[in-house]
Amino acid sequence: AIDAYRRGGRTDRVADLYLFVAGELHAAGESRRAIELMRDGLRARGAEPPALDRARLALPLAYMELDRGGIREAEVLIQTSAAALNDPVLATMYRNTNMYFSAQRGDAPALREAASHYLAAAGSSGDPERVVRAHYNIAHSFSMLGLDAESEEHLAGAARALRDQPIAFLDAMVWSLTARHHARAGRLAAGRRAVEPSLAPPPATP
């Protein structure tokens, strides 16, 4: 499909297809194939692609590199994607990836600063779901470094937002991370109570 769109001159769709296919591979545990596909996508954009086009592929690639421990590779991709800050949607992606980079390096001060920028970018996007995702992603990053108290502040922020706009899969992720914190602190009963809302069957629809 990617080759067909490329031959047909539909370059506007090529990046979308690279992102979709690589995302599916990554979710299936085929991280190496996903990374190679994204690298191919960057090469296919030419030596000097438009800055935003490059960032759109480079930032998800950086995230995948971080998942496999490719700190240096991710750093280069992030540094060359600063143009994303000029786009409201890509800005949240940039800030999130930079935050994850700080977490993977174990740099707590940098993580706190990056998290603040990320939450501000999510709020500026005008998309309530991006704010919930930001709270959860920040909470997860703090949890990676054992900063559970700071993590729980953002889990509470996500939970408040989800009361106004329920999103089932995000709700389950928030409660799951909350339960992990309780378990880590030896509060097993509280951990069980935390996951119970996500274990309940969804309400019947009329």
Rosetta silent file (secondary structure, phi, psi, omega in degrees, C-alpha in Angstrom):
SEQUENCE: AIDAYRRGGRTDRVADLYLFVAGELHAAGESRRAIELMRDGLRARGAEPPALDRARLALPLAYMELDRGGIREAEVLIQTSAAALNDPVLATMYRNTNMYFSAQRGDAPALREAASHYLAAAGSSGDPERVVRAHYNIAHSFSMLGLDAESEEHLAGAARALRDQPIAFLDAMVWSLTARHHARAGRLAAGRRAVEPSLAPPPATP
SCORE:     score description
SCORE:     0.000 S_00000001
   1 L     0.000  -40.920  179.446    0.000    0.000    0.000 S_00000001
   2 H   -61.472  -45.897  179.815    2.855    2.370    0.853 S_00000001
   3 H   -63.787  -37.466 -178.783    4.524    1.736   -2.520 S_00000001
   4 H   -65.464  -44.516  178.602    1.217    2.184   -4.345 S_00000001
   5 H   -65.287  -38.405 -179.786    0.547    5.562   -2.753 S_00000001
   6 H   -64.208  -44.955  179.243    4.125    6.632   -3.417 S_00000001
   7 H   -64.720  -32.896 -179.411    3.899    5.663   -7.107 S_00000001
   8 L   -82.678    1.647  178.642    0.567    7.455   -7.362 S_00000001
   9 L    78.955    9.670 -179.203    2.026   10.666   -5.964 S_00000001
  10 L   -87.189   62.077 -177.467   -0.109   10.512   -2.813 S_00000001
  11 H   -66.143  -19.603  178.984    2.747   11.546   -0.567 S_00000001
  12 H   -66.470  -24.686 -179.408    0.239   13.080    1.854 S_00000001
  13 H   -96.216  -16.595 -173.943   -0.869    9.563    2.808 S_00000001
  14 H   -61.403  -46.279 -179.659    2.502    7.846    2.877 S_00000001
  15 H   -61.019  -40.667  178.281    3.490    9.136    6.329 S_00000001
  16 H   -59.112  -42.306 -178.741    0.109    8.061    7.736 S_00000001
  17 H   -68.343  -40.524  175.962    0.630    4.555    6.419 S_00000001
  18 H   -58.802  -45.652 -178.806    4.141    4.309    7.821 S_00000001
  19 H   -63.782  -42.601 -178.567    2.826    5.401   11.213 S_00000001
  20 H   -65.128  -50.689 -176.665   -0.103    2.993   11.111 S_00000001
  21 H   -65.563  -43.599  179.225    1.851   -0.071   10.020 S_00000001
  22 H   -63.019  -39.061  177.598    4.765    0.634   12.368 S_00000001
  23 H   -62.018  -41.198  178.538    2.322    1.150   15.236 S_00000001
  24 H   -65.811  -42.249  178.039    0.684   -2.192   14.553 S_00000001
  25 H   -62.528  -43.581 -178.893    4.061   -3.941   14.414 S_00000001
  26 H   -62.702  -43.963  180.000    5.187   -2.274   17.642 S_00000001
  27 H   -64.416  -29.151  179.787    1.970   -3.258   19.430 S_00000001
  28 L   -84.696    3.028  179.317    2.467   -6.860   18.256 S_00000001
  29 L    88.642    5.681 -179.694    5.937   -6.965   19.787 S_00000001
  30 L   -93.507   58.675 -172.745    7.738   -6.587   16.449 S_00000001
  31 H   -62.946  -40.535 -178.651    9.696   -3.567   17.642 S_00000001
  32 H   -62.696  -43.838  178.628   12.740   -4.150   15.454 S_00000001
  33 H   -65.666  -37.941  179.001   10.619   -4.367   12.293 S_00000001
  34 H   -63.125  -43.337  179.770    8.645   -1.290   13.352 S_00000001
  35 H   -64.087  -43.393  179.200   11.845    0.705   13.853 S_00000001
  36 H   -63.008  -39.012  178.834   13.237   -0.364   10.498 S_00000001
  37 H   -64.497  -42.504  179.524    9.993    0.609    8.793 S_00000001
  38 H   -66.638  -37.799  175.801   10.031    4.052   10.415 S_00000001
  39 H   -63.221  -40.150  176.841   13.651    4.563    9.414 S_00000001
  40 H   -62.187  -38.268  178.378   12.677    3.628    5.864 S_00000001
  41 H   -62.193  -41.686  177.269    9.887    6.170    6.089 S_00000001
  42 H   -64.906  -42.811  178.708   12.333    8.910    7.037 S_00000001
  43 H   -63.080  -36.338 -176.968   14.688    7.956    4.210 S_00000001
  44 H   -68.578  -18.898  179.978   11.789    7.945    1.761 S_00000001
  45 L   -79.000   -4.063  178.592   11.027   11.591    2.575 S_00000001
  46 L    94.193  175.121 -175.098   14.317   12.597    0.953 S_00000001
  47 L   -67.255  -35.626 -177.660   17.455   14.274    2.225 S_00000001
  48 L  -134.123   73.400  178.632   15.706   17.459    3.377 S_00000001
  49 L   -71.076  160.357  174.143   12.001   16.821    4.014 S_00000001
  50 L   -53.587  141.225 -171.171    9.798   19.613    5.408 S_00000001
  51 H   -57.094  -41.746 -178.934   10.593   19.993    9.093 S_00000001
  52 H   -70.050  -37.542  177.227    7.109   19.118   10.345 S_00000001
  53 H   -60.675  -42.949 -179.759    6.874   16.070    8.059 S_00000001
  54 H   -64.768  -43.959 -178.326   10.166   14.826    9.418 S_00000001
  55 H   -62.830  -34.918 -178.186    9.133   15.406   13.026 S_00000001
  56 H   -61.583  -31.284  176.236    5.894   13.527   12.469 S_00000001
  57 H   -94.792  -36.028 -174.545    7.874   10.364   11.741 S_00000001
  58 H   -67.756  -36.713 -175.865   10.984   11.045   13.815 S_00000001
  59 H   -69.794  -46.032  173.533    9.220   11.490   17.155 S_00000001
  60 H   -60.911  -35.296  176.833    7.347    8.143   17.145 S_00000001
  61 H   -63.578  -42.231  178.100   10.601    6.538   16.002 S_00000001
  62 H   -59.659  -40.643  179.703   12.411    8.166   18.944 S_00000001
  63 H   -62.891  -42.550  178.082    9.792    6.730   21.305 S_00000001
  64 H   -64.383  -39.256  177.824   10.314    3.257   19.866 S_00000001
  65 H   -61.884  -41.325  179.157   14.065    3.649   20.202 S_00000001
  66 H   -63.493  -37.708  179.033   13.617    4.585   23.858 S_00000001
  67 H   -59.822  -28.804 -179.142   11.490    1.488   24.440 S_00000001
  68 L  -102.663    7.812  177.102   14.437   -0.664   23.403 S_00000001
  69 L    89.513   12.822 -179.615   17.030    1.432   25.258 S_00000001
  70 L   -82.465   68.861 -174.865   18.289    3.432   22.275 S_00000001
  71 H   -61.413  -49.768 -176.348   18.953    6.585   24.294 S_00000001
  72 H   -65.616  -43.165  179.262   21.501    8.140   21.936 S_00000001
  73 H   -60.725  -43.005  179.652   19.478    7.386   18.798 S_00000001
  74 H   -64.941  -39.891 -179.190   16.382    8.895   20.390 S_00000001
  75 H   -58.864  -43.896  179.631   18.273   11.992   21.525 S_00000001
  76 H   -63.567  -44.042 -179.452   19.344   12.785   17.957 S_00000001
  77 H   -62.911  -40.864  179.396   15.815   12.295   16.634 S_00000001
  78 H   -67.486  -44.962 -177.944   14.352   14.565   19.324 S_00000001
  79 H   -61.025  -31.068 -178.249   16.967   17.271   18.833 S_00000001
  80 L   -93.667   11.505 -178.285   16.214   17.430   15.100 S_00000001
  81 L  -118.223   19.250 -176.343   12.436   17.607   15.655 S_00000001
  82 H   -62.285  -20.493  177.748   12.146   20.951   17.445 S_00000001
  83 H   -60.407  -21.414  178.967   10.000   22.280   14.581 S_00000001
  84 H   -59.481  -24.887 -179.151    7.187   20.218   16.108 S_00000001
  85 H   -66.297  -14.093  178.667    6.818   22.916   18.760 S_00000001
  86 H   -87.221   -1.591 -179.167    5.265   25.138   16.075 S_00000001
  87 L  -120.514  127.512 -174.296    2.322   22.730   15.639 S_00000001
  88 H   -59.102  -36.852 -178.614   -0.274   22.343   18.443 S_00000001
  89 H   -78.359  -49.418 -179.500   -0.692   18.594   17.921 S_00000001
  90 H   -65.624  -26.012  179.050    2.935   17.714   17.248 S_00000001
  91 H   -61.138  -39.913  178.469    4.010   19.869   20.193 S_00000001
  92 H   -66.918  -37.222  177.629    2.361   17.434   22.612 S_00000001
  93 H   -64.225  -42.914  179.074    4.104   14.540   20.860 S_00000001
  94 H   -61.838  -48.134 -177.153    7.447   16.327   21.126 S_00000001
  95 H   -65.256  -38.536  178.537    6.974   17.153   24.809 S_00000001
  96 H   -64.681  -44.991 -179.114    5.830   13.615   25.621 S_00000001
  97 H   -65.227  -40.590  178.793    8.796   12.035   23.843 S_00000001
  98 H   -64.918  -36.461  177.272   11.227   14.411   25.514 S_00000001
  99 H   -65.614  -43.787  179.544    9.706   13.572   28.885 S_00000001
 100 H   -63.621  -35.830  175.700   10.056    9.844   28.255 S_00000001
 101 H   -59.402  -45.549  179.090   13.670   10.464   27.252 S_00000001
 102 H   -63.068  -40.080  179.156   14.305   12.121   30.625 S_00000001
 103 H   -65.158  -42.231 -179.146   12.631    9.224   32.433 S_00000001
 104 H   -66.286  -28.951  176.673   14.684    6.638   30.582 S_00000001
 105 H   -79.486  -11.667 -178.143   17.853    8.516   31.540 S_00000001
 106 L    73.476   25.839 -176.333   16.748    8.505   35.174 S_00000001
 107 L   -98.195   92.313 -175.241   17.043   12.303   35.319 S_00000001
 108 H   -62.043  -46.187  178.556   14.379   13.363   37.834 S_00000001
 109 H   -59.988  -42.816  178.509   14.904   17.170   37.599 S_00000001
 110 H   -65.514  -36.357  178.341   14.768   17.053   33.797 S_00000001
 111 H   -62.200  -44.632 -179.562   11.698   14.812   34.007 S_00000001
 112 H   -61.564  -42.985  179.722    9.870   17.308   36.213 S_00000001
 113 H   -66.009  -44.404 -179.399   10.635   20.155   33.826 S_00000001
 114 H   -64.225  -38.006  179.347    9.683   18.114   30.757 S_00000001
 115 H   -63.720  -39.993  178.459    6.448   16.984   32.420 S_00000001
 116 H   -62.424  -43.972  177.942    5.473   20.586   33.118 S_00000001
 117 H   -64.112  -40.052 -178.087    6.035   21.532   29.469 S_00000001
 118 H   -64.151  -46.613 -178.828    4.117   18.462   28.294 S_00000001
 119 H   -63.914  -38.085  177.980    1.060   19.188   30.433 S_00000001
 120 H   -64.474  -41.744  179.389    1.045   22.819   29.269 S_00000001
 121 H   -65.248  -40.635  178.907    1.219   21.721   25.610 S_00000001
 122 H   -63.764  -40.956  178.164   -1.617   19.242   26.129 S_00000001
 123 H   -64.833  -34.325 -179.539   -3.736   21.951   27.735 S_00000001
 124 H   -75.322  -15.879 -177.327   -3.038   24.327   24.833 S_00000001
 125 L   -72.012  -20.143 -178.324   -4.151   21.723   22.286 S_00000001
 126 L    77.625    9.469 -177.589   -7.809   22.197   23.224 S_00000001
 127 L  -111.851  109.975 -177.903   -8.314   18.407   23.320 S_00000001
 128 H   -58.198  -33.960 -179.667   -9.495   17.072   26.712 S_00000001
 129 H   -65.546  -34.770  177.976   -8.307   13.559   25.868 S_00000001
 130 H   -64.819  -33.099  178.099   -4.767   14.839   25.336 S_00000001
 131 H   -67.598  -43.426  178.472   -4.850   16.305   28.837 S_00000001
 132 H   -62.175  -45.749  179.143   -5.918   12.960   30.327 S_00000001
 133 H   -60.183  -40.223 -179.914   -3.219   11.160   28.348 S_00000001
 134 H   -62.060  -46.701  178.331   -0.655   13.704   29.510 S_00000001
 135 H   -58.052  -44.879 -178.743   -1.561   13.176   33.166 S_00000001
 136 H   -66.012  -47.009 -178.279   -1.324    9.408   32.721 S_00000001
 137 H   -62.658  -38.797  176.524    1.945    9.483   30.773 S_00000001
 138 H   -64.212  -44.671  179.109    3.497   11.829   33.316 S_00000001
 139 H   -59.223  -42.718 -179.835    2.310    9.576   36.143 S_00000001
 140 H   -63.997  -41.303 -179.619    3.816    6.552   34.410 S_00000001
 141 H   -65.949  -42.333  176.180    7.149    8.317   33.905 S_00000001
 142 H   -62.767  -39.692 -179.716    7.347    9.374   37.550 S_00000001
 143 H   -63.343  -34.532  178.134    6.444    5.835   38.565 S_00000001
 144 H   -57.047  -34.040 -178.394    9.338    4.496   36.473 S_00000001
 145 L   -95.583    8.696  179.574   11.706    6.390   38.763 S_00000001
 146 L    75.863   14.927 -179.759    9.889    5.349   41.941 S_00000001
 147 L   -90.660   66.592 -170.344    8.491    8.856   42.452 S_00000001
 148 H   -66.646  -35.100 -179.299    5.099    7.499   43.429 S_00000001
 149 H   -62.465  -43.875  178.033    3.864   10.561   45.331 S_00000001
 150 H   -69.415  -36.416  176.488    4.360   12.770   42.277 S_00000001
 151 H   -60.418  -43.979 -176.147    2.924   10.077   40.067 S_00000001
 152 H   -66.495  -28.018  175.107   -0.208    9.893   42.188 S_00000001
 153 H   -60.703  -41.155 -178.538   -0.812   13.634   41.837 S_00000001
 154 H   -79.419  -29.461  172.750   -1.152   13.152   38.093 S_00000001
 155 H   -63.188  -38.924  177.050   -3.189    9.978   38.456 S_00000001
 156 H   -65.192  -38.926  177.103   -5.622   12.043   40.526 S_00000001
 157 H   -63.408  -41.363  178.084   -5.647   14.685   37.774 S_00000001
 158 H   -65.422  -42.097 -179.041   -6.413   12.032   35.174 S_00000001
 159 H   -63.035  -39.841  178.187   -9.163   10.535   37.338 S_00000001
 160 H   -62.980  -44.540 -179.643  -10.815   13.943   37.762 S_00000001
 161 H   -65.334  -35.377 -178.668  -10.760   14.553   34.016 S_00000001
 162 H   -71.580  -23.356  175.369  -12.136   11.084   33.319 S_00000001
 163 H   -66.286  -34.063  179.778  -15.130   11.749   35.556 S_00000001
 164 H   -81.832  -32.014 -178.053  -16.130   14.536   33.172 S_00000001
 165 L  -141.256   85.361 -176.658  -15.256   12.619   30.000 S_00000001
 166 L   -62.507  134.278  174.699  -15.042    8.844   30.535 S_00000001
 167 L  -134.423  105.458 -165.519  -12.605    6.990   28.254 S_00000001
 168 H   -53.466  -49.612 -173.675  -12.729    3.301   29.161 S_00000001
 169 H   -69.295  -33.977  177.017   -9.229    2.198   28.227 S_00000001
 170 H   -70.582  -36.760  177.644   -7.584    5.234   29.866 S_00000001
 171 H   -59.647  -44.263 -179.819   -9.691    4.713   32.972 S_00000001
 172 H   -64.592  -38.769  179.955   -8.434    1.129   33.213 S_00000001
 173 H   -66.776  -39.696  179.078   -4.817    2.243   32.784 S_00000001
 174 H   -62.979  -47.588 -178.757   -5.150    4.886   35.509 S_00000001
 175 H   -67.346  -34.631  178.882   -6.618    2.422   38.003 S_00000001
 176 H   -63.781  -44.046  179.169   -4.037   -0.206   37.092 S_00000001
 177 H   -68.533  -36.769  176.183   -1.133    2.142   37.802 S_00000001
 178 H   -60.295  -43.239  179.589   -2.821    3.284   41.008 S_00000001
 179 H   -64.189  -37.264  178.437   -3.104   -0.353   42.096 S_00000001
 180 H   -61.427  -40.742  178.908    0.595   -0.902   41.317 S_00000001
 181 H   -63.435  -43.897  178.829    1.515    1.941   43.648 S_00000001
 182 H   -60.713  -44.354 -178.673   -0.622    0.473   46.430 S_00000001
 183 H   -64.044  -39.643 -178.921    0.934   -2.961   45.926 S_00000001
 184 H   -64.108  -29.421  179.736    4.448   -1.504   45.925 S_00000001
 185 L   -92.235    4.318  179.184    3.686    0.109   49.280 S_00000001
 186 L    83.051   10.066 -179.061    2.223   -3.111   50.686 S_00000001
 187 L   -94.629   72.357 -171.419   -1.372   -1.854   50.571 S_00000001
 188 H   -67.195  -40.431 -179.861   -2.787   -4.951   48.861 S_00000001
 189 H   -64.272  -41.496  177.846   -6.419   -4.416   49.850 S_00000001
 190 H   -64.681  -36.747  177.392   -6.297   -0.830   48.583 S_00000001
 191 H   -62.448  -42.324  177.460   -4.743   -2.105   45.359 S_00000001
 192 H   -61.837  -44.405  179.012   -7.611   -4.513   44.897 S_00000001
 193 H   -62.467  -33.682 -178.044  -10.144   -1.746   45.482 S_00000001
 194 H   -65.627  -36.881 -176.952   -8.332    0.431   42.946 S_00000001
 195 H   -87.256  -13.079 -176.733   -8.721   -2.047   40.096 S_00000001
 196 H   -56.734  -39.997  179.247  -12.311   -3.028   40.884 S_00000001
 197 H   -60.234  -35.377 -178.158  -13.837   -0.157   38.835 S_00000001
 198 H   -78.972  -14.832  178.756  -11.969   -1.306   35.729 S_00000001
 199 H   -88.053  -14.939 -178.133  -13.063   -4.929   36.277 S_00000001
 200 L   -70.056  144.006  178.325  -16.760   -4.057   36.330 S_00000001
 201 L   -66.290  149.092  178.565  -18.693   -4.801   33.125 S_00000001
 202 L   -65.177  151.412  179.990  -19.633   -1.739   31.069 S_00000001
 203 L   -65.262  149.439  179.097  -23.160   -0.404   31.548 S_00000001
 204 L   -66.619  144.336  177.176  -25.807   -1.675   29.159 S_00000001
 205 L   -98.215  142.952 -178.515  -26.630    0.614   26.259 S_00000001
 206 L   -67.867    0.000    0.000  -30.264    1.364   25.414 S_00000001
